[in-house]
XYZ file of C-alpha atoms in Angstrom:
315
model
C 54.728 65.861 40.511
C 52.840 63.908 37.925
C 49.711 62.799 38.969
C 47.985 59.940 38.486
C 43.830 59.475 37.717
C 42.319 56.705 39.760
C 40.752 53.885 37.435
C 37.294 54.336 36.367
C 34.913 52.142 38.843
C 31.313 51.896 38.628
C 29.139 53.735 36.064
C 32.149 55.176 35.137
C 33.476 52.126 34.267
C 30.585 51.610 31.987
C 30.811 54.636 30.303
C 34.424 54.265 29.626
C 33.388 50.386 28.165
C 30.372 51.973 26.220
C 32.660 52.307 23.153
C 34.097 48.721 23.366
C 30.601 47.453 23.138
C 29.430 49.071 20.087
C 32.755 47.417 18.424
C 31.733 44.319 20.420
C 27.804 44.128 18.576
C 29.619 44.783 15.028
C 31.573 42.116 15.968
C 28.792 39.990 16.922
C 26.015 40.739 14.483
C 28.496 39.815 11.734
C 29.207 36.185 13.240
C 26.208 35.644 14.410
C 23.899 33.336 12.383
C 20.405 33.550 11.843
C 18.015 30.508 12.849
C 14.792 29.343 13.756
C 13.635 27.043 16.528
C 10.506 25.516 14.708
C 13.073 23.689 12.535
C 14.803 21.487 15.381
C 11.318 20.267 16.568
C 10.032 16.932 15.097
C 6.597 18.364 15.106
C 5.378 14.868 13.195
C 5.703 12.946 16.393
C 3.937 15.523 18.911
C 0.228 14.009 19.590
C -2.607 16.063 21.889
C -2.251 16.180 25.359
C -5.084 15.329 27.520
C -7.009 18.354 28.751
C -8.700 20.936 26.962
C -8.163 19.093 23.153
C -9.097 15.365 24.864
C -5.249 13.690 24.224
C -3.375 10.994 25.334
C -1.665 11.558 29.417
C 1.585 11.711 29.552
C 3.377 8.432 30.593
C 6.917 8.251 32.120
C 7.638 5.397 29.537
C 7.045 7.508 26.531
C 10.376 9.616 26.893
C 13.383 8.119 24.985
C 15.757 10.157 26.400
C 18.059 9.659 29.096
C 17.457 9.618 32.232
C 20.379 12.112 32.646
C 19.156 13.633 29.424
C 16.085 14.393 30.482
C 17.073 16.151 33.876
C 18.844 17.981 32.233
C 17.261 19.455 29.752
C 14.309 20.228 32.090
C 16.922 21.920 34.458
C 18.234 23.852 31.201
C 15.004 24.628 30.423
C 14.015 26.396 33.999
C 17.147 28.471 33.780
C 16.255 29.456 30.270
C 12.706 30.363 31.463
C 13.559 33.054 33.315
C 14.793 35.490 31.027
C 12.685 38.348 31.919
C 14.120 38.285 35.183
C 17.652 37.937 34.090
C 16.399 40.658 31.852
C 15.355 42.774 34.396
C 19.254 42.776 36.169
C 20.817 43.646 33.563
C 18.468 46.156 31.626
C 18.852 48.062 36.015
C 22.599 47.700 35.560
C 23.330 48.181 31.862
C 20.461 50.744 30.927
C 18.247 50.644 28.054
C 19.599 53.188 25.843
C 22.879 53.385 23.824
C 25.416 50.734 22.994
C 24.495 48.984 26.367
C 20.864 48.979 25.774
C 21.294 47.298 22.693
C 23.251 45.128 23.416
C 20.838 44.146 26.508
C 17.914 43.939 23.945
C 20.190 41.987 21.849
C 20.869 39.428 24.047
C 17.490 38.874 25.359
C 15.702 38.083 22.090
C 18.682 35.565 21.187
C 18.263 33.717 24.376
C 14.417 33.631 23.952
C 14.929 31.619 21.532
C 16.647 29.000 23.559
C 13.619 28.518 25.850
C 11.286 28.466 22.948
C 13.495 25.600 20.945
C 13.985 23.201 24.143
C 10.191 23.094 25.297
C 8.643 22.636 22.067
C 11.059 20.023 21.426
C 10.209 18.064 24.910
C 6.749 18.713 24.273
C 6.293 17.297 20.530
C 8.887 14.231 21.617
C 6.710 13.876 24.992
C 10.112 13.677 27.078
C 8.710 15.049 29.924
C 5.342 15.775 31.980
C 4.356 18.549 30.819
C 1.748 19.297 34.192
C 5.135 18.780 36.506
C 7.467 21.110 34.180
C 4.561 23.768 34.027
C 4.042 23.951 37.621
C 7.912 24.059 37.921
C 8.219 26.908 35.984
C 5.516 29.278 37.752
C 7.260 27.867 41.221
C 10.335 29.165 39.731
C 9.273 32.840 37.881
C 7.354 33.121 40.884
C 10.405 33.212 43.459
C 12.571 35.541 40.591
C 15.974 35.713 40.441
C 18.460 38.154 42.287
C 21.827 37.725 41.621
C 24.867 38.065 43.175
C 26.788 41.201 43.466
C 24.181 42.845 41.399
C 25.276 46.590 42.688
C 28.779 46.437 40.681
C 28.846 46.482 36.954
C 32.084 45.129 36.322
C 31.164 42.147 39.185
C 28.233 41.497 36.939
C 30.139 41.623 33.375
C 32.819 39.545 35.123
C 30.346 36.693 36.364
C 27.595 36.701 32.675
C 31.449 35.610 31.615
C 32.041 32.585 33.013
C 28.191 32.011 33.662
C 27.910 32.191 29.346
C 31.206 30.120 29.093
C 29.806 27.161 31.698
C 26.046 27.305 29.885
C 27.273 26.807 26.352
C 28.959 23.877 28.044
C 25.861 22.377 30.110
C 24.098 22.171 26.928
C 26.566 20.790 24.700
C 27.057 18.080 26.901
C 23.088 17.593 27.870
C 22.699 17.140 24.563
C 25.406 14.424 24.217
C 24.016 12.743 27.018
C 20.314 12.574 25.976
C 20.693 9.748 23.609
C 19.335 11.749 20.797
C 20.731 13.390 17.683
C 17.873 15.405 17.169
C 18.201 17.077 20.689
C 21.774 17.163 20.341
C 21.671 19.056 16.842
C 19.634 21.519 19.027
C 21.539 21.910 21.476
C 24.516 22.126 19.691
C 22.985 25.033 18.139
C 22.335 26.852 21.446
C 25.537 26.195 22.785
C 26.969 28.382 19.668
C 24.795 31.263 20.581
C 25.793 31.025 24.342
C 29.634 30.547 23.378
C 29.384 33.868 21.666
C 27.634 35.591 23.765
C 30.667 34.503 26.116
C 33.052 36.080 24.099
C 31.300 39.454 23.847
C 31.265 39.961 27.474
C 34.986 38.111 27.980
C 36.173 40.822 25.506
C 34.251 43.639 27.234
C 36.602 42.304 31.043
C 39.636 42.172 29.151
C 38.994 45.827 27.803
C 38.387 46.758 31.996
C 41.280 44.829 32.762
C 43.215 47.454 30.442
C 41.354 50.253 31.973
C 41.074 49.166 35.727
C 43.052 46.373 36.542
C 43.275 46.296 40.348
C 39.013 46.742 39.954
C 38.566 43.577 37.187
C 41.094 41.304 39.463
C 38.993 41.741 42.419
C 35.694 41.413 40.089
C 36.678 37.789 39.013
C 37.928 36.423 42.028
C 35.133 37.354 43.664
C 32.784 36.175 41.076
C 34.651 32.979 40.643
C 35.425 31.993 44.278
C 31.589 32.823 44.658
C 30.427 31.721 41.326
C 26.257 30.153 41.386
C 24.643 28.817 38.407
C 21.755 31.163 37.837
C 19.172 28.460 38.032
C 20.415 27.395 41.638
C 16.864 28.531 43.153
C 15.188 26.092 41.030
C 13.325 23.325 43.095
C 15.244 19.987 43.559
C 18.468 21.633 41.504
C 20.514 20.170 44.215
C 19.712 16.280 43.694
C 19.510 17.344 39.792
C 22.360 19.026 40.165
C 24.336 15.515 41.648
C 22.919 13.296 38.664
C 24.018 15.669 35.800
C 27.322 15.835 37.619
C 27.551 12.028 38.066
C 26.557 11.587 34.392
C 29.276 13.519 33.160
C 26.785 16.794 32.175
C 28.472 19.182 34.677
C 30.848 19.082 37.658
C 33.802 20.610 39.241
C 36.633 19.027 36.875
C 34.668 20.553 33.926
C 33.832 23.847 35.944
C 37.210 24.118 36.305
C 39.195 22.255 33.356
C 36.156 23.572 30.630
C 34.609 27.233 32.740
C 37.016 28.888 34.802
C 40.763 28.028 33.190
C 40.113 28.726 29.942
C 38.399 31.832 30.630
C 41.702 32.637 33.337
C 43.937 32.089 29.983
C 42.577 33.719 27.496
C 42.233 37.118 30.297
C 46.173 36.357 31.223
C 44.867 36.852 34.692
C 48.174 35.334 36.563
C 50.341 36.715 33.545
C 49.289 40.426 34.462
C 52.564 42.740 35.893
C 50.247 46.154 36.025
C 48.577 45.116 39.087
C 49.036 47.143 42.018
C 48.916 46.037 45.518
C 44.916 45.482 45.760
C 44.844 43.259 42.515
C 47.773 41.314 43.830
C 45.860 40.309 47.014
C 42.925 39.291 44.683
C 45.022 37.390 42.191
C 46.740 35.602 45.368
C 43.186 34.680 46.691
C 42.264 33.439 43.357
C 45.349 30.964 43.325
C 44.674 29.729 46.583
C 41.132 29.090 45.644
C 42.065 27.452 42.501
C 44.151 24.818 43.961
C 41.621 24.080 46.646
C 39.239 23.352 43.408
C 41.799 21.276 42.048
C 42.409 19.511 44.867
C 38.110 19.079 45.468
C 37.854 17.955 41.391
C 40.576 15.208 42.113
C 38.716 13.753 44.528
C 35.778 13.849 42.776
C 37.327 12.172 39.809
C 38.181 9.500 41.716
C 35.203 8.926 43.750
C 33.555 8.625 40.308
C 35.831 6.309 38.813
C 34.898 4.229 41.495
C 31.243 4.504 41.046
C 31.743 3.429 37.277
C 33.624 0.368 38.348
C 31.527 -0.297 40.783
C 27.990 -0.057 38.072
C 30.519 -1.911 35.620
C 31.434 -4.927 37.927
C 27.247 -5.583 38.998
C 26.579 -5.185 35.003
Protein backbone atom coordinates (compact mmCIF):
# COMPACT_ATOMS: atom_id res chain seq x y z
CA UNK A 1 0.00 0.00 0.00
CA UNK A 2 1.26 3.32 -1.19
CA UNK A 3 1.14 5.85 1.20
CA UNK A 4 0.36 9.13 1.07
CA UNK A 5 2.26 12.36 3.08
CA UNK A 6 -0.22 14.74 4.58
CA UNK A 7 0.19 18.40 3.09
CA UNK A 8 2.58 20.61 4.73
CA UNK A 9 0.52 23.03 7.28
CA UNK A 10 1.96 25.59 9.38
CA UNK A 11 5.70 26.40 9.60
CA UNK A 12 6.01 23.68 7.47
CA UNK A 13 4.14 25.23 5.04
CA UNK A 14 6.50 28.10 5.17
CA UNK A 15 9.43 26.27 4.82
CA UNK A 16 8.19 24.38 1.90
CA UNK A 17 7.15 28.21 0.31
CA UNK A 18 10.66 29.57 1.43
CA UNK A 19 11.99 28.70 -2.07
CA UNK A 20 9.02 30.27 -4.00
CA UNK A 21 9.79 33.49 -2.30
CA UNK A 22 13.31 33.94 -3.14
CA UNK A 23 12.04 33.43 -6.97
CA UNK A 24 9.18 35.74 -5.91
CA UNK A 25 11.88 38.92 -4.71
CA UNK A 26 13.92 38.27 -8.13
CA UNK A 27 10.83 38.64 -9.60
CA UNK A 28 9.99 41.68 -7.82
CA UNK A 29 13.20 43.62 -7.47
CA UNK A 30 13.45 43.43 -11.27
CA UNK A 31 9.89 45.14 -11.85
CA UNK A 32 9.98 47.14 -9.27
CA UNK A 33 10.82 50.83 -9.92
CA UNK A 34 12.72 53.09 -7.96
CA UNK A 35 11.11 56.52 -6.69
CA UNK A 36 11.08 59.18 -4.35
CA UNK A 37 8.26 60.80 -2.42
CA UNK A 38 9.78 64.41 -2.14
CA UNK A 39 9.05 64.65 -5.89
CA UNK A 40 5.07 64.31 -5.74
CA UNK A 41 4.92 67.10 -3.06
CA UNK A 42 4.33 70.71 -4.31
CA UNK A 43 6.61 71.91 -1.62
CA UNK A 44 6.19 75.72 -3.27
CA UNK A 45 2.72 75.99 -1.88
CA UNK A 46 3.37 74.60 1.83
CA UNK A 47 3.47 77.89 4.21
CA UNK A 48 4.37 77.63 8.29
CA UNK A 49 1.98 76.36 10.50
CA UNK A 50 1.16 78.20 13.56
CA UNK A 51 3.01 76.95 16.62
CA UNK A 52 6.50 76.70 17.30
CA UNK A 53 7.67 78.72 13.73
CA UNK A 54 4.57 81.50 14.33
CA UNK A 55 2.39 80.38 10.86
CA UNK A 56 -0.79 80.78 9.56
CA UNK A 57 -3.85 78.14 11.46
CA UNK A 58 -5.16 75.89 9.50
CA UNK A 59 -8.63 76.78 8.01
CA UNK A 60 -11.19 74.19 6.72
CA UNK A 61 -11.55 76.47 3.55
CA UNK A 62 -7.99 76.18 2.53
CA UNK A 63 -8.25 72.43 1.30
CA UNK A 64 -9.13 72.08 -2.45
CA UNK A 65 -9.76 68.70 -2.35
CA UNK A 66 -12.80 66.82 -2.13
CA UNK A 67 -14.67 66.37 0.42
CA UNK A 68 -14.56 62.60 -0.39
CA UNK A 69 -10.97 63.20 -1.35
CA UNK A 70 -9.96 64.35 1.62
CA UNK A 71 -11.52 61.52 3.89
CA UNK A 72 -9.99 59.53 2.19
CA UNK A 73 -6.77 60.19 1.97
CA UNK A 74 -6.65 60.91 5.74
CA UNK A 75 -8.23 57.36 6.23
CA UNK A 76 -5.38 56.04 3.75
CA UNK A 77 -3.07 57.79 5.54
CA UNK A 78 -3.94 56.19 9.22
CA UNK A 79 -3.76 52.75 7.71
CA UNK A 80 -0.45 53.59 6.17
CA UNK A 81 0.76 54.91 9.58
CA UNK A 82 0.87 51.94 11.17
CA UNK A 83 3.42 50.04 9.57
CA UNK A 84 5.47 49.12 12.46
CA UNK A 85 2.67 47.34 13.77
CA UNK A 86 1.76 45.60 10.62
CA UNK A 87 5.46 45.10 10.75
CA UNK A 88 5.51 43.57 13.86
CA UNK A 89 2.76 40.55 12.57
CA UNK A 90 4.41 39.65 10.03
CA UNK A 91 8.22 39.91 11.01
CA UNK A 92 6.34 37.10 14.41
CA UNK A 93 4.90 35.06 11.56
CA UNK A 94 7.37 35.27 8.68
CA UNK A 95 10.76 35.56 10.70
CA UNK A 96 13.50 37.85 10.12
CA UNK A 97 16.02 35.78 8.52
CA UNK A 98 16.17 34.08 5.07
CA UNK A 99 14.04 34.55 2.00
CA UNK A 100 11.06 35.46 4.38
CA UNK A 101 12.92 37.98 6.31
CA UNK A 102 13.75 39.74 3.36
CA UNK A 103 11.12 39.82 1.91
CA UNK A 104 9.41 41.23 5.29
CA UNK A 105 12.17 43.97 5.34
CA UNK A 106 11.43 44.47 1.80
CA UNK A 107 8.09 45.24 2.06
CA UNK A 108 8.23 47.46 4.98
CA UNK A 109 10.64 50.08 3.62
CA UNK A 110 8.46 50.19 0.26
CA UNK A 111 5.34 50.89 2.15
CA UNK A 112 7.12 53.56 4.32
CA UNK A 113 7.27 55.33 1.67
CA UNK A 114 3.58 55.52 1.13
CA UNK A 115 2.98 57.19 4.52
CA UNK A 116 5.82 59.53 4.00
CA UNK A 117 4.47 60.70 0.27
CA UNK A 118 0.64 61.20 1.40
CA UNK A 119 1.33 63.41 4.62
CA UNK A 120 3.82 65.63 3.24
CA UNK A 121 1.64 66.10 0.40
CA UNK A 122 -1.57 67.08 2.73
CA UNK A 123 0.66 69.03 4.74
CA UNK A 124 2.45 71.37 1.99
CA UNK A 125 -1.24 71.57 0.08
CA UNK A 126 -2.83 72.30 3.72
CA UNK A 127 -5.72 69.66 2.89
CA UNK A 128 -6.19 68.81 6.21
CA UNK A 129 -5.75 69.90 10.05
CA UNK A 130 -2.84 68.89 10.77
CA UNK A 131 -3.57 69.11 15.03
CA UNK A 132 -6.80 66.65 14.27
CA UNK A 133 -4.73 64.13 11.90
CA UNK A 134 -1.79 64.16 14.52
CA UNK A 135 -3.86 63.37 17.40
CA UNK A 136 -5.56 60.71 15.14
CA UNK A 137 -2.60 59.02 14.51
CA UNK A 138 -1.21 58.60 18.24
CA UNK A 139 -5.11 57.51 19.07
CA UNK A 140 -4.54 55.01 16.46
CA UNK A 141 -0.58 53.60 17.04
CA UNK A 142 -1.63 53.81 20.45
CA UNK A 143 -4.52 51.06 20.29
CA UNK A 144 -2.02 48.80 17.64
CA UNK A 145 -3.19 46.52 15.39
CA UNK A 146 -3.90 42.66 15.84
CA UNK A 147 -5.08 40.97 13.07
CA UNK A 148 -7.13 38.34 12.28
CA UNK A 149 -6.14 34.78 12.25
CA UNK A 150 -2.67 35.87 13.03
CA UNK A 151 -1.63 32.15 14.41
CA UNK A 152 -1.80 30.54 10.70
CA UNK A 153 0.68 31.50 8.09
CA UNK A 154 -1.05 30.54 5.13
CA UNK A 155 -4.46 32.46 6.75
CA UNK A 156 -2.18 35.44 6.89
CA UNK A 157 -0.50 35.11 3.23
CA UNK A 158 -4.05 34.37 2.04
CA UNK A 159 -5.66 37.65 3.59
CA UNK A 160 -2.09 40.44 2.81
CA UNK A 161 -3.62 39.02 -0.76
CA UNK A 162 -6.69 40.40 -1.14
CA UNK A 163 -5.93 43.12 1.61
CA UNK A 164 -2.82 44.37 -1.14
CA UNK A 165 -5.28 43.78 -4.10
CA UNK A 166 -8.31 46.07 -2.34
CA UNK A 167 -5.49 48.90 -1.12
CA UNK A 168 -3.94 49.43 -4.52
CA UNK A 169 -7.59 49.96 -5.37
CA UNK A 170 -8.66 52.46 -2.42
CA UNK A 171 -5.95 54.62 -3.54
CA UNK A 172 -6.33 54.62 -7.12
CA UNK A 173 -9.69 55.62 -6.78
CA UNK A 174 -9.04 58.27 -3.70
CA UNK A 175 -6.96 59.76 -5.88
CA UNK A 176 -9.53 60.03 -8.74
CA UNK A 177 -11.89 61.35 -6.44
CA UNK A 178 -9.80 64.16 -4.82
CA UNK A 179 -10.15 66.57 -7.61
CA UNK A 180 -6.47 66.81 -8.04
CA UNK A 181 -3.93 65.60 -10.57
CA UNK A 182 -1.17 66.15 -8.44
CA UNK A 183 -2.60 63.78 -5.68
CA UNK A 184 -3.76 61.51 -8.20
CA UNK A 185 -0.20 61.19 -9.95
CA UNK A 186 0.71 60.16 -6.33
CA UNK A 187 -1.45 57.97 -5.75
CA UNK A 188 -1.32 56.38 -8.84
CA UNK A 189 2.15 55.74 -7.99
CA UNK A 190 1.35 53.95 -4.70
CA UNK A 191 -1.25 51.98 -6.06
CA UNK A 192 1.62 50.36 -8.44
CA UNK A 193 3.70 49.46 -5.49
CA UNK A 194 0.64 47.95 -3.60
CA UNK A 195 -0.57 46.07 -6.91
CA UNK A 196 2.75 44.34 -6.87
CA UNK A 197 3.14 43.67 -3.74
CA UNK A 198 -0.34 41.83 -4.42
CA UNK A 199 1.03 39.73 -6.85
CA UNK A 200 4.02 38.53 -4.82
CA UNK A 201 1.94 37.19 -2.12
CA UNK A 202 -1.06 35.96 -4.77
CA UNK A 203 1.81 33.95 -6.38
CA UNK A 204 3.20 32.71 -3.04
CA UNK A 205 -1.13 31.09 -2.35
CA UNK A 206 -1.18 29.74 -5.67
CA UNK A 207 2.27 27.93 -5.02
CA UNK A 208 0.31 26.50 -1.43
CA UNK A 209 -2.58 25.79 -3.38
CA UNK A 210 -0.17 23.31 -5.40
CA UNK A 211 1.31 22.11 -2.24
CA UNK A 212 -1.76 22.02 0.19
CA UNK A 213 -4.85 22.50 -1.42
CA UNK A 214 -7.52 21.36 1.05
CA UNK A 215 -5.26 23.91 3.67
CA UNK A 216 -5.22 27.21 1.04
CA UNK A 217 -9.18 26.56 0.25
CA UNK A 218 -10.03 26.80 3.80
CA UNK A 219 -7.35 29.81 4.21
CA UNK A 220 -9.30 32.04 1.67
CA UNK A 221 -12.67 31.37 2.52
CA UNK A 222 -12.05 32.07 5.75
CA UNK A 223 -10.11 35.14 5.11
CA UNK A 224 -12.58 36.32 2.58
CA UNK A 225 -15.94 35.52 4.28
CA UNK A 226 -14.12 37.30 7.29
CA UNK A 227 -12.12 39.76 5.38
CA UNK A 228 -11.46 43.56 7.62
CA UNK A 229 -9.66 46.37 6.17
CA UNK A 230 -6.64 46.73 8.40
CA UNK A 231 -7.42 50.27 9.34
CA UNK A 232 -10.99 49.23 10.69
CA UNK A 233 -9.86 50.30 14.40
CA UNK A 234 -9.29 53.70 13.24
CA UNK A 235 -11.65 56.30 14.99
CA UNK A 236 -14.83 57.30 13.00
CA UNK A 237 -13.73 54.62 10.02
CA UNK A 238 -17.28 53.58 10.11
CA UNK A 239 -19.05 57.01 9.02
CA UNK A 240 -15.70 57.47 6.79
CA UNK A 241 -16.04 54.32 5.74
CA UNK A 242 -20.03 55.13 4.37
CA UNK A 243 -18.86 58.45 2.51
CA UNK A 244 -15.91 56.84 0.57
CA UNK A 245 -18.35 54.09 -0.25
CA UNK A 246 -21.12 56.52 -1.31
CA UNK A 247 -18.55 58.49 -3.35
CA UNK A 248 -17.62 55.70 -5.34
CA UNK A 249 -13.90 55.26 -3.37
CA UNK A 250 -14.76 51.78 -1.96
CA UNK A 251 -17.76 49.49 -1.47
CA UNK A 252 -19.06 46.05 -1.79
CA UNK A 253 -19.61 46.00 -5.77
CA UNK A 254 -15.90 47.00 -6.05
CA UNK A 255 -14.84 44.64 -3.06
CA UNK A 256 -16.28 42.17 -4.91
CA UNK A 257 -16.28 43.02 -8.83
CA UNK A 258 -12.41 44.80 -8.33
CA UNK A 259 -10.90 42.62 -4.70
CA UNK A 260 -12.21 39.32 -4.30
CA UNK A 261 -13.19 37.95 -8.12
CA UNK A 262 -10.32 38.77 -9.72
CA UNK A 263 -8.14 37.48 -7.15
CA UNK A 264 -10.78 34.03 -7.15
CA UNK A 265 -9.79 33.90 -11.10
CA UNK A 266 -6.56 34.30 -11.42
CA UNK A 267 -6.16 31.34 -8.17
CA UNK A 268 -8.84 29.07 -10.32
CA UNK A 269 -10.32 28.61 -6.92
CA UNK A 270 -13.85 27.03 -8.24
CA UNK A 271 -11.85 25.48 -11.29
CA UNK A 272 -9.71 23.27 -8.79
CA UNK A 273 -10.54 19.11 -9.18
CA UNK A 274 -7.55 18.15 -6.50
CA UNK A 275 -9.57 19.12 -3.63
CA UNK A 276 -10.43 16.57 -1.25
CA UNK A 277 -13.41 16.47 0.90
CA UNK A 278 -12.30 19.38 3.47
CA UNK A 279 -11.51 21.91 0.56
CA UNK A 280 -14.78 21.03 -1.04
CA UNK A 281 -16.76 22.10 2.08
CA UNK A 282 -14.66 25.37 2.04
CA UNK A 283 -15.04 26.05 -1.65
CA UNK A 284 -18.97 25.33 -1.13
CA UNK A 285 -19.00 27.92 1.79
CA UNK A 286 -17.18 30.32 -0.32
CA UNK A 287 -19.95 30.10 -3.13
CA UNK A 288 -22.63 30.51 -0.83
CA UNK A 289 -20.97 33.52 0.61
CA UNK A 290 -20.28 34.94 -2.70
CA UNK A 291 -23.74 35.06 -3.88
CA UNK A 292 -24.98 36.48 -0.62
CA UNK A 293 -22.31 39.44 -1.55
CA UNK A 294 -23.74 39.63 -4.81
CA UNK A 295 -26.97 39.71 -3.82
CA UNK A 296 -25.90 42.63 -0.76
CA UNK A 297 -23.79 44.73 -3.78
CA UNK A 298 -27.09 44.72 -5.91
CA UNK A 299 -28.86 46.29 -3.50
CA UNK A 300 -26.45 48.60 -2.78
CA UNK A 301 -26.14 49.62 -6.38
CA UNK A 302 -29.44 50.44 -6.46
CA UNK A 303 -29.95 52.21 -3.31
CA UNK A 304 -27.18 54.44 -4.72
CA UNK A 305 -28.55 55.03 -7.97
CA UNK A 306 -31.26 56.37 -6.18
CA UNK A 307 -29.32 58.66 -4.03
CA UNK A 308 -27.68 60.14 -7.31
CA UNK A 309 -31.07 60.80 -8.76
CA UNK A 310 -32.26 61.96 -5.93
CA UNK A 311 -28.88 64.83 -5.45
CA UNK A 312 -29.43 65.19 -9.37
CA UNK A 313 -33.22 66.10 -9.33
CA UNK A 314 -32.66 68.98 -6.09
CA UNK A 315 -29.48 70.23 -8.30
Amino acid sequence: MTLIAPAPTGIDLLRELEQVVAVEIDRHLAIAKEWFPHEYVPWSQGRDFDGVLGGEAWRPEESNLTEVGRISLTLNLLTEDNLPSYHFEIANMFGRDGAWGTWVHRWTAEEGRHGIAIRDYLMAVRAVDPVALERSRMEHMEAGYAGDHMDNPLHVVAYVTFQELATRVSHRNSGRECGDPLAEQLLARIATDENLHMVFYRNLLKSAFDLAPDVAMRAVTDMVTDFRMPGHGISGFERASVKIALGGVYNLRIHLDDVLQPVLRNLKVMERTDLGPEGEQAREELAAFLAILETKAAQFDERLAARQARLAARA
